[in-house]
Short mmCIF file of C-alpha atoms in Angstrom, two decimals:
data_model
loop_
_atom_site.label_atom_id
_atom_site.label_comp_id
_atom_site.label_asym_id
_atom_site.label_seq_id
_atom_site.Cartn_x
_atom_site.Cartn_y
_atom_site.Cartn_z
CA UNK A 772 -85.22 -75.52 -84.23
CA UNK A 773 -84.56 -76.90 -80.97
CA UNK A 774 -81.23 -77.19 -80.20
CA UNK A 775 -79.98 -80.33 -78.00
CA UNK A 776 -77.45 -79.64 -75.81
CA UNK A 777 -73.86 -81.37 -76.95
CA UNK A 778 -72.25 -83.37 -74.43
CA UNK A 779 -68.34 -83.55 -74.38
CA UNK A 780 -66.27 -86.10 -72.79
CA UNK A 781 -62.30 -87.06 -72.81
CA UNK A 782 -61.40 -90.93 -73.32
CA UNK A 783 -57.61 -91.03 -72.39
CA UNK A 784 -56.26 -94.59 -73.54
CA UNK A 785 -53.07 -96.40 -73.33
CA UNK A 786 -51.89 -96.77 -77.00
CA UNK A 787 -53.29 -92.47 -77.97
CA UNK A 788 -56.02 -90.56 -77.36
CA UNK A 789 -59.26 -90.51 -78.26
CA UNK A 790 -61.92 -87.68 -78.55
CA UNK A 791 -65.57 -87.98 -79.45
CA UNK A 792 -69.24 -86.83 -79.63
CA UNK A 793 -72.73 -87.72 -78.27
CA UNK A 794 -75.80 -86.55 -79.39
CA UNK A 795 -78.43 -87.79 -77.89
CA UNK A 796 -78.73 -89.47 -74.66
CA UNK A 797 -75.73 -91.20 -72.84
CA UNK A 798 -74.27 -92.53 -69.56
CA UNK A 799 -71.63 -90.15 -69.34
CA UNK A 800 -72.80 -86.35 -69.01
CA UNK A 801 -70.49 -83.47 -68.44
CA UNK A 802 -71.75 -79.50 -67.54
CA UNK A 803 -74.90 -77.84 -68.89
CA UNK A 804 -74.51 -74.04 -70.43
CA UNK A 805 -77.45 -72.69 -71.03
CA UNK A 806 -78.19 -69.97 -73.14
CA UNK A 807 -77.67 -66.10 -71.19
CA UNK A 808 -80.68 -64.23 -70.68
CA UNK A 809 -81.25 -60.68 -71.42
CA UNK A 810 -83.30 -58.02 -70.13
CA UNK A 811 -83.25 -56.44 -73.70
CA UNK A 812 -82.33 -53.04 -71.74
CA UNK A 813 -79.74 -51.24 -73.13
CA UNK A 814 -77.43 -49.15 -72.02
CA UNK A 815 -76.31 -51.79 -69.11
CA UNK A 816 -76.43 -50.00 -65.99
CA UNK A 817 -74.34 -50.51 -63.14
CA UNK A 818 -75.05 -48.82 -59.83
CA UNK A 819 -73.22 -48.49 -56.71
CA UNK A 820 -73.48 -46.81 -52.95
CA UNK A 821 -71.19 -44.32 -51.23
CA UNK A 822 -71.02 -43.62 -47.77
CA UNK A 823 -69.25 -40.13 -46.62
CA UNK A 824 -68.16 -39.92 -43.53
CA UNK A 825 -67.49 -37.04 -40.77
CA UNK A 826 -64.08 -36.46 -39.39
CA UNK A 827 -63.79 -34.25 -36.10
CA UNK A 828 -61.13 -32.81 -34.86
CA UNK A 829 -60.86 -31.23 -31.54
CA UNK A 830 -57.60 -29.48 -30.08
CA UNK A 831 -56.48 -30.31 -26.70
CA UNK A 832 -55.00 -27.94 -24.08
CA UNK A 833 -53.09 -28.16 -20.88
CA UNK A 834 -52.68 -25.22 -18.84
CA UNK A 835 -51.15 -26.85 -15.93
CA UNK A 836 -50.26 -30.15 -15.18
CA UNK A 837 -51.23 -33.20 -17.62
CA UNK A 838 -53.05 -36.50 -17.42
CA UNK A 839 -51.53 -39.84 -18.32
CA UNK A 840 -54.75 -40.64 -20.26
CA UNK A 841 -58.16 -39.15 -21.83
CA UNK A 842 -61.80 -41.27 -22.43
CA UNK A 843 -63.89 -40.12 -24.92
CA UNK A 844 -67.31 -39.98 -25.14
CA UNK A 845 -69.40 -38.86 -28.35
CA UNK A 846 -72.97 -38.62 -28.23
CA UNK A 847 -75.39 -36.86 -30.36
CA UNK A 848 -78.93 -34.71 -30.29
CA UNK A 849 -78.72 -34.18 -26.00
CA UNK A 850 -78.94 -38.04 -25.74
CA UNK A 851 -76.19 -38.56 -23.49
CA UNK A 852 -77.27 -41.87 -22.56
CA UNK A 853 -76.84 -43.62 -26.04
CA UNK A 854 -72.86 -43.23 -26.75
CA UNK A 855 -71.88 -43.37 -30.71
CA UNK A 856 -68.33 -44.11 -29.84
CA UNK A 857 -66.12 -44.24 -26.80
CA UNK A 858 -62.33 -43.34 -27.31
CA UNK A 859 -59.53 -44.31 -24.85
CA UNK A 860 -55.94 -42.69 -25.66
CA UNK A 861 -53.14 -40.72 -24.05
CA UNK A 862 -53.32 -37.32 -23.29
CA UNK A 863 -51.96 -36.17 -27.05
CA UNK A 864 -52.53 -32.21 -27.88
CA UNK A 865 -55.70 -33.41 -30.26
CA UNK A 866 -58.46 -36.10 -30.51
CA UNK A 867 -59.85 -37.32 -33.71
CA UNK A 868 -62.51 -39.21 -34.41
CA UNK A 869 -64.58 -40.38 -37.63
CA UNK A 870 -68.51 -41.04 -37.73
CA UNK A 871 -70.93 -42.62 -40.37
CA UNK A 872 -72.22 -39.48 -42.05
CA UNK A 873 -75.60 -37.83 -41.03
CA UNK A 874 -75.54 -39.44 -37.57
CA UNK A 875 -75.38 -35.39 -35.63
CA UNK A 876 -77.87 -32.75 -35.61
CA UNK A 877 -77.29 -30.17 -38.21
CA UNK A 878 -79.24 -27.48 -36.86
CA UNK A 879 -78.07 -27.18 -33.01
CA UNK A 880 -75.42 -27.42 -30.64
CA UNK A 881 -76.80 -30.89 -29.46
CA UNK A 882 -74.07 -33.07 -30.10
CA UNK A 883 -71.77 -33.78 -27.37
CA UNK A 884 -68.39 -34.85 -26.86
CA UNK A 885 -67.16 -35.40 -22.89
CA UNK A 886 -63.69 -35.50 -21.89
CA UNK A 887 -62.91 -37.63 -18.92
CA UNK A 888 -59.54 -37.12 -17.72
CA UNK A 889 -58.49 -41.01 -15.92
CA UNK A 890 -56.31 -38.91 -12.94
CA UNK A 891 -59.09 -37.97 -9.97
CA UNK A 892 -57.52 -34.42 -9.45
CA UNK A 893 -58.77 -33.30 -13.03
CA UNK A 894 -61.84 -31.82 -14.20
CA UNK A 895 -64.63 -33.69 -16.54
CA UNK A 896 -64.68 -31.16 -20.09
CA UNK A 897 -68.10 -31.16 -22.07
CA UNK A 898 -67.69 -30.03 -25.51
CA UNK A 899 -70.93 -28.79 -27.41
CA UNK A 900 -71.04 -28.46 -30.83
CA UNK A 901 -73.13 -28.47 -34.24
CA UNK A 902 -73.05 -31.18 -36.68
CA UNK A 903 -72.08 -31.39 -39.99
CA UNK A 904 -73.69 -34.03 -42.47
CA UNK A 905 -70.11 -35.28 -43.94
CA UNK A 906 -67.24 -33.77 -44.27
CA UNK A 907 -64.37 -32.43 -41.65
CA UNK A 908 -65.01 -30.33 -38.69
CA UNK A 909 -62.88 -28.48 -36.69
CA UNK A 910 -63.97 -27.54 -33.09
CA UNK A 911 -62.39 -24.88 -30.72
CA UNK A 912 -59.55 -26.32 -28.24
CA UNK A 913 -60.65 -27.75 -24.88
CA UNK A 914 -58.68 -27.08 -22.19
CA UNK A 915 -57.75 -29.91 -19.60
CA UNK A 916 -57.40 -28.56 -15.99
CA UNK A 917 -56.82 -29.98 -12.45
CA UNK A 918 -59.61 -29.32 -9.79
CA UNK A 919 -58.64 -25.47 -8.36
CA UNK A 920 -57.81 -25.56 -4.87
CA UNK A 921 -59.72 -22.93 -2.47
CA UNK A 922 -58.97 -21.38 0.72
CA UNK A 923 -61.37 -19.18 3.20
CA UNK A 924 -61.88 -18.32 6.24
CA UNK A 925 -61.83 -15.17 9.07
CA UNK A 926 -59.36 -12.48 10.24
CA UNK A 927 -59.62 -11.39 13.77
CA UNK A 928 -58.06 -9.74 16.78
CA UNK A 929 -57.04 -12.06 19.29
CA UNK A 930 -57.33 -9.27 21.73
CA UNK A 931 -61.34 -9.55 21.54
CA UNK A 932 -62.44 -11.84 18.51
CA UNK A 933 -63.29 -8.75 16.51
CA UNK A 934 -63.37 -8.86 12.85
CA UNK A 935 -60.55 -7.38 10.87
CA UNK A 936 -61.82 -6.06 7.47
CA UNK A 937 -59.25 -4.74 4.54
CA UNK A 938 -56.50 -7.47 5.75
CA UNK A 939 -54.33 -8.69 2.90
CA UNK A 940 -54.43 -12.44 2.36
CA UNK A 941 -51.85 -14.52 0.23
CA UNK A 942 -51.03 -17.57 -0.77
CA UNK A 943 -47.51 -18.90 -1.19
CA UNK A 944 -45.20 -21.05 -2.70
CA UNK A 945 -42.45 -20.53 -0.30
CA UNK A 946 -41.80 -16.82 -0.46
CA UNK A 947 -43.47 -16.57 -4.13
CA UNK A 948 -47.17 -15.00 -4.13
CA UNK A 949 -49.43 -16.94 -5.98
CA UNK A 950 -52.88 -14.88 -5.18
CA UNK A 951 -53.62 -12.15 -3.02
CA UNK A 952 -56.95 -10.65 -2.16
CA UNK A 953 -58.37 -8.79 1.50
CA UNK A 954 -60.68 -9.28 3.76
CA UNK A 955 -64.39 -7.65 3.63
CA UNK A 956 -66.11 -6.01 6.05
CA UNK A 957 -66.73 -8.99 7.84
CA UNK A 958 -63.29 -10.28 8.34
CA UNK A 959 -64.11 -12.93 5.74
CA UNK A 960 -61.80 -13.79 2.73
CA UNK A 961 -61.34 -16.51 0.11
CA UNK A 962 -58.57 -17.39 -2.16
CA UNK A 963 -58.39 -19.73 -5.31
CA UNK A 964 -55.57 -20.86 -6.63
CA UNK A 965 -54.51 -23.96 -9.82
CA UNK A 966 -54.92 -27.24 -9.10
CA UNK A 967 -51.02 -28.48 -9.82
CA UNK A 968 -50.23 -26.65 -5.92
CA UNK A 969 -51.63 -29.70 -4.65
CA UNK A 970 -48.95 -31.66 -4.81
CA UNK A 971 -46.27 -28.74 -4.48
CA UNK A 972 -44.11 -28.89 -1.52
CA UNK A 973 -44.39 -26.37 0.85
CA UNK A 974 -48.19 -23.89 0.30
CA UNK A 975 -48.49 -21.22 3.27
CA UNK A 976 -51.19 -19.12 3.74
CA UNK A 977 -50.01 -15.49 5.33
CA UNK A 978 -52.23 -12.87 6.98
CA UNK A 979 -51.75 -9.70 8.08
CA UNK A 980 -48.81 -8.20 5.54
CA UNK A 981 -50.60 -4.54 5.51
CA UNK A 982 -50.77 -5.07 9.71
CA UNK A 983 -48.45 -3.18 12.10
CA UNK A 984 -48.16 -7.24 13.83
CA UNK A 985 -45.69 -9.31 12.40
CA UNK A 986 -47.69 -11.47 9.31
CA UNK A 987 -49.04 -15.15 10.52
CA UNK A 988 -48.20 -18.36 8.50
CA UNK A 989 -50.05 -21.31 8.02
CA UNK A 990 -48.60 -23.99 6.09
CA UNK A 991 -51.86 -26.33 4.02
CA UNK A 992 -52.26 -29.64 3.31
CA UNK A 993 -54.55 -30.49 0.42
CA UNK A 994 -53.42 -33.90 0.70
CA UNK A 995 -57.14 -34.69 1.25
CA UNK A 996 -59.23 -32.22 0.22
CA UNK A 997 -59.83 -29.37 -2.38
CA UNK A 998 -60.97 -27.04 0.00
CA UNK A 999 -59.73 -25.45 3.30
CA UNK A 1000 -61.24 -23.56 5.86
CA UNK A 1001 -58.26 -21.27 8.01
CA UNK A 1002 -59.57 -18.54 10.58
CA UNK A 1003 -56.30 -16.78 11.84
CA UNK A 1004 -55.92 -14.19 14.69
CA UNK A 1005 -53.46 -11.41 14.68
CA UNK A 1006 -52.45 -9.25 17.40
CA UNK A 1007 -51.45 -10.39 21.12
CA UNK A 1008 -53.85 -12.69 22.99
CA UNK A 1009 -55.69 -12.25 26.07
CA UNK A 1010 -52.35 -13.98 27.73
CA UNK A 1011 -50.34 -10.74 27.29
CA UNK A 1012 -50.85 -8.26 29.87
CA UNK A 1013 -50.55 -4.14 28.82
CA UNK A 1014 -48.44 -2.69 28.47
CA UNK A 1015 -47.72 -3.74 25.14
CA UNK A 1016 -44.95 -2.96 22.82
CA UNK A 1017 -43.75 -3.85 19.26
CA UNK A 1018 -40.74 -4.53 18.11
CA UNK A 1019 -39.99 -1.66 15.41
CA UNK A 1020 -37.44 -3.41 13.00
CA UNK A 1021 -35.90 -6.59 12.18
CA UNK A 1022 -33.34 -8.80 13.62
CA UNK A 1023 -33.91 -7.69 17.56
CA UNK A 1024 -31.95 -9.33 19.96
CA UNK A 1025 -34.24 -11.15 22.99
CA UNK A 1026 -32.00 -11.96 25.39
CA UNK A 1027 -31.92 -13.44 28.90
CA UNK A 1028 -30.37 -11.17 30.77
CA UNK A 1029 -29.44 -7.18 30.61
CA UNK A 1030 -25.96 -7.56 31.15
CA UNK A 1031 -23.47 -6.79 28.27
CA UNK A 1032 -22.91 -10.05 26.30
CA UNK A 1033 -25.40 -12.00 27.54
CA UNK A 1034 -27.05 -14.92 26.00
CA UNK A 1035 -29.62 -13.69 23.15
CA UNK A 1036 -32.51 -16.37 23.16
CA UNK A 1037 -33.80 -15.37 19.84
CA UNK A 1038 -33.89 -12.47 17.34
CA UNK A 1039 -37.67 -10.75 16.72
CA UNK A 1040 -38.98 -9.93 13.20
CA UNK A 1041 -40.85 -6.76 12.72
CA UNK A 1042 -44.17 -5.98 14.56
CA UNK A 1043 -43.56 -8.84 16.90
CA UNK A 1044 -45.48 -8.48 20.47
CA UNK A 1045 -43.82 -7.89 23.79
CA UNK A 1046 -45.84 -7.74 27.38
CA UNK A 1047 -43.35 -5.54 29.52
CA UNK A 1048 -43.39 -6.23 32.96
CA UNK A 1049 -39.62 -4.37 34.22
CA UNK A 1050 -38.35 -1.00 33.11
CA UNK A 1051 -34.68 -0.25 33.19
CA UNK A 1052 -33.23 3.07 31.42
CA UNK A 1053 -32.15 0.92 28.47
CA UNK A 1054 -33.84 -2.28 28.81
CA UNK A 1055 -37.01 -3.75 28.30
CA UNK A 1056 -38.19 -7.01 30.23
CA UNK A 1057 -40.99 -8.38 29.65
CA UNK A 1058 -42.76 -11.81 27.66
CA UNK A 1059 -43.27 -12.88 24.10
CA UNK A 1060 -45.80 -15.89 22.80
CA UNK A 1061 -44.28 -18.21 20.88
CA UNK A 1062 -45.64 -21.03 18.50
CA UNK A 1063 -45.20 -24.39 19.20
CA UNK A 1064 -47.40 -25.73 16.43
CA UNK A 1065 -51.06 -26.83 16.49
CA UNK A 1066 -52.21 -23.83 17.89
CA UNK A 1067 -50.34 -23.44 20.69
CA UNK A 1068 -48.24 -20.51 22.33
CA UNK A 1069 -45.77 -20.77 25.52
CA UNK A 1070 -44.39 -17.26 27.20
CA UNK A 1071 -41.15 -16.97 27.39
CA UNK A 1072 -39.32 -14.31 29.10
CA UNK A 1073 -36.42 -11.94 28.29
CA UNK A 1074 -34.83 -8.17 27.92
CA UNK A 1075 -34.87 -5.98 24.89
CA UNK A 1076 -33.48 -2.63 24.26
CA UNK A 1077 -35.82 0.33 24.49
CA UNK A 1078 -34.89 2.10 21.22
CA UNK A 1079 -35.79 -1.49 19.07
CA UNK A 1080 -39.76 -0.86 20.79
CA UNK A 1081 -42.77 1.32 20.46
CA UNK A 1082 -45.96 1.25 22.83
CA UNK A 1083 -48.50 -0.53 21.01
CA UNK A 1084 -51.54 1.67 19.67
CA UNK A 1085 -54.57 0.30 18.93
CA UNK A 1086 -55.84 3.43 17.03
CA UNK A 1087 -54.95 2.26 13.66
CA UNK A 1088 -53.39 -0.96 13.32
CA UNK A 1089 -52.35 -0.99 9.47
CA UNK A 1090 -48.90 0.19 8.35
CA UNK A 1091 -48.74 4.39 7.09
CA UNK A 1092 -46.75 3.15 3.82
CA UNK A 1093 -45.97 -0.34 2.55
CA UNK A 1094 -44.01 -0.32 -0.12
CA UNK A 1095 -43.41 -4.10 -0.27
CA UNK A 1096 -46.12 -5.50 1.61
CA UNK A 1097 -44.72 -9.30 0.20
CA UNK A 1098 -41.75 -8.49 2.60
CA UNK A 1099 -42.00 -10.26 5.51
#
């Protein structure tokens, strides 16, 4: 039997309310329900997708001095070009990032994440690793460091340019050593030291601590570069005439004239160079180079005392015993 569909309407009126029933056609028509449909499948089945998802974590490390910020870049299967994510954060002691799952390469050490420090005196970090298909993934710590600073150059005798092999070399903060190495056989040396002296206040390079000459200071500027190139002579310069002497301690007093109490001009270190010219039984007189900066030396002229200087031998010109060759 065909069933008609039964049309229901509402008549609201002002004395009551009235309800009634159509079959059959009429002007008024409200909603159609059809009958539901059925597969005639049972049980009902209901089906639905899940997505994992990888979570990475990688440590951070800061050996030295630390960025403001970090920028992330994570790549996967050595194709660098075609970033899966880029991250932007501050430089926190870990990064973590989550990817769609089976987006990395399972079987090698293809995927890539690279570490762009946003401070020019710090390194770029690349960070290989192998995927995962979901799951979490812990990688070994990266360490952020500043661009090293390096320092060569030549040792030689300013007597006659020759090259000094086995002199110590140092770098300094102030009095405080930071590397040390010597020269090789061809007076050549270079010295590498952590990017965060860039910026520190006073870096000297000294030469010549294992020399019978009094050590020679050079303060650096890395204020606009990385890398310095320093050549430094040691020993008197063709301006001194023999004989020579040196001064054999500390604290000697260089003074204008040889009369008792007069005037001392300046007191010599150790191993400082004198060019005698006058010989008195007790006295010395004779000249001394000093530096005026940028390379340049003036003679001056004064007396010393004979017992504070030894004749200058150029037999073997390294100390017989240094104890404390950072002394200077």
């Amino acid at each position: 039997m065909l069933k008609r569909p039964i049309y229901v309407f509402f008549l609201l009126l002002a004395g009551g309310l009235m309800i009634a029933s159509i079959s059959g056609c009429a002007m008024f028509k409200g909603p159609e329900y059809s009958e539901i449909i059925y597969n005639h499948r049972q049980p009902l089945i209901s089906v639905t997708y899940e997505y994992g998802e990888i979570e990475i974590h990688l440590p951070l490390k800061y050996p030295g001095a630390r960025p403001n910020n970090l920028k992330f870049h994570v790549s996967s299967r050595g194709d660098t070009s075609r970033k899966m994510i880029s991250v932007f954060q501050e430089a926190s002691d870990q990064f973590i990032v989550y990817l769609p799952q089976g987006v990395l390469d399972t079987d090698s050490e293809s995927n890539l994440i690279k570490i762009f420090p946003q401070d020019p005196d710090f390194i770029p970090v690349n960070v290989y690793f192998k995927g995962i298909q979901f799951g979490k993934v812990t990688l070994e710590p990266a360490s952020i460091v500043m661009i090293p600073l390096v320092v060569d150059g030549s040792i030689y005798l300013n007597k006659n340019d020759s090259s000094l092999a086995g002199v110590e070399v140092s770098l300094q903060n102030y009095n405080n050593i930071i590397t040390k190495s010597k020269t090789d056989n061809t007076g050549y040396f270079t010295l590498t030291i952590p990017g965060k002296y860039k910026h520190a206040k006073y870096v000297q390079l000294v030469a010549g601590a294992n020399m019978i000459f009094k050590p020679i200071k050079r303060k650096l500027d890395f204020s606009q570069s990385y890398d310095l190139t320093v050549n430094v002579g040691l020993g008197p310069s063709m301006s001194l005439d023999d004989p020579l002497y040196l001064t054999n301690k500390s604290n000697v007093h260089f003074r204008d004239k040889p009369d008792i109490g007069s005037k001392t001009l300046f007191l010599l270190e150790n191993g400082e160079i004198i060019s005698v010219q006058r010989v008195t039984p007790g006295e010395y007189y004779g000249s001394i180079e000093v530096d005026v900066g940028k390379g340049k030396n003036v003679l001056l002229e004064g007396w010393v005392y004979r017992n504070d200087l030894d004749l200058l031998q150029f037999d073997d010109l390294f100390k017989k015993d240094v104890k404390d060759a950072t002394s200077l």
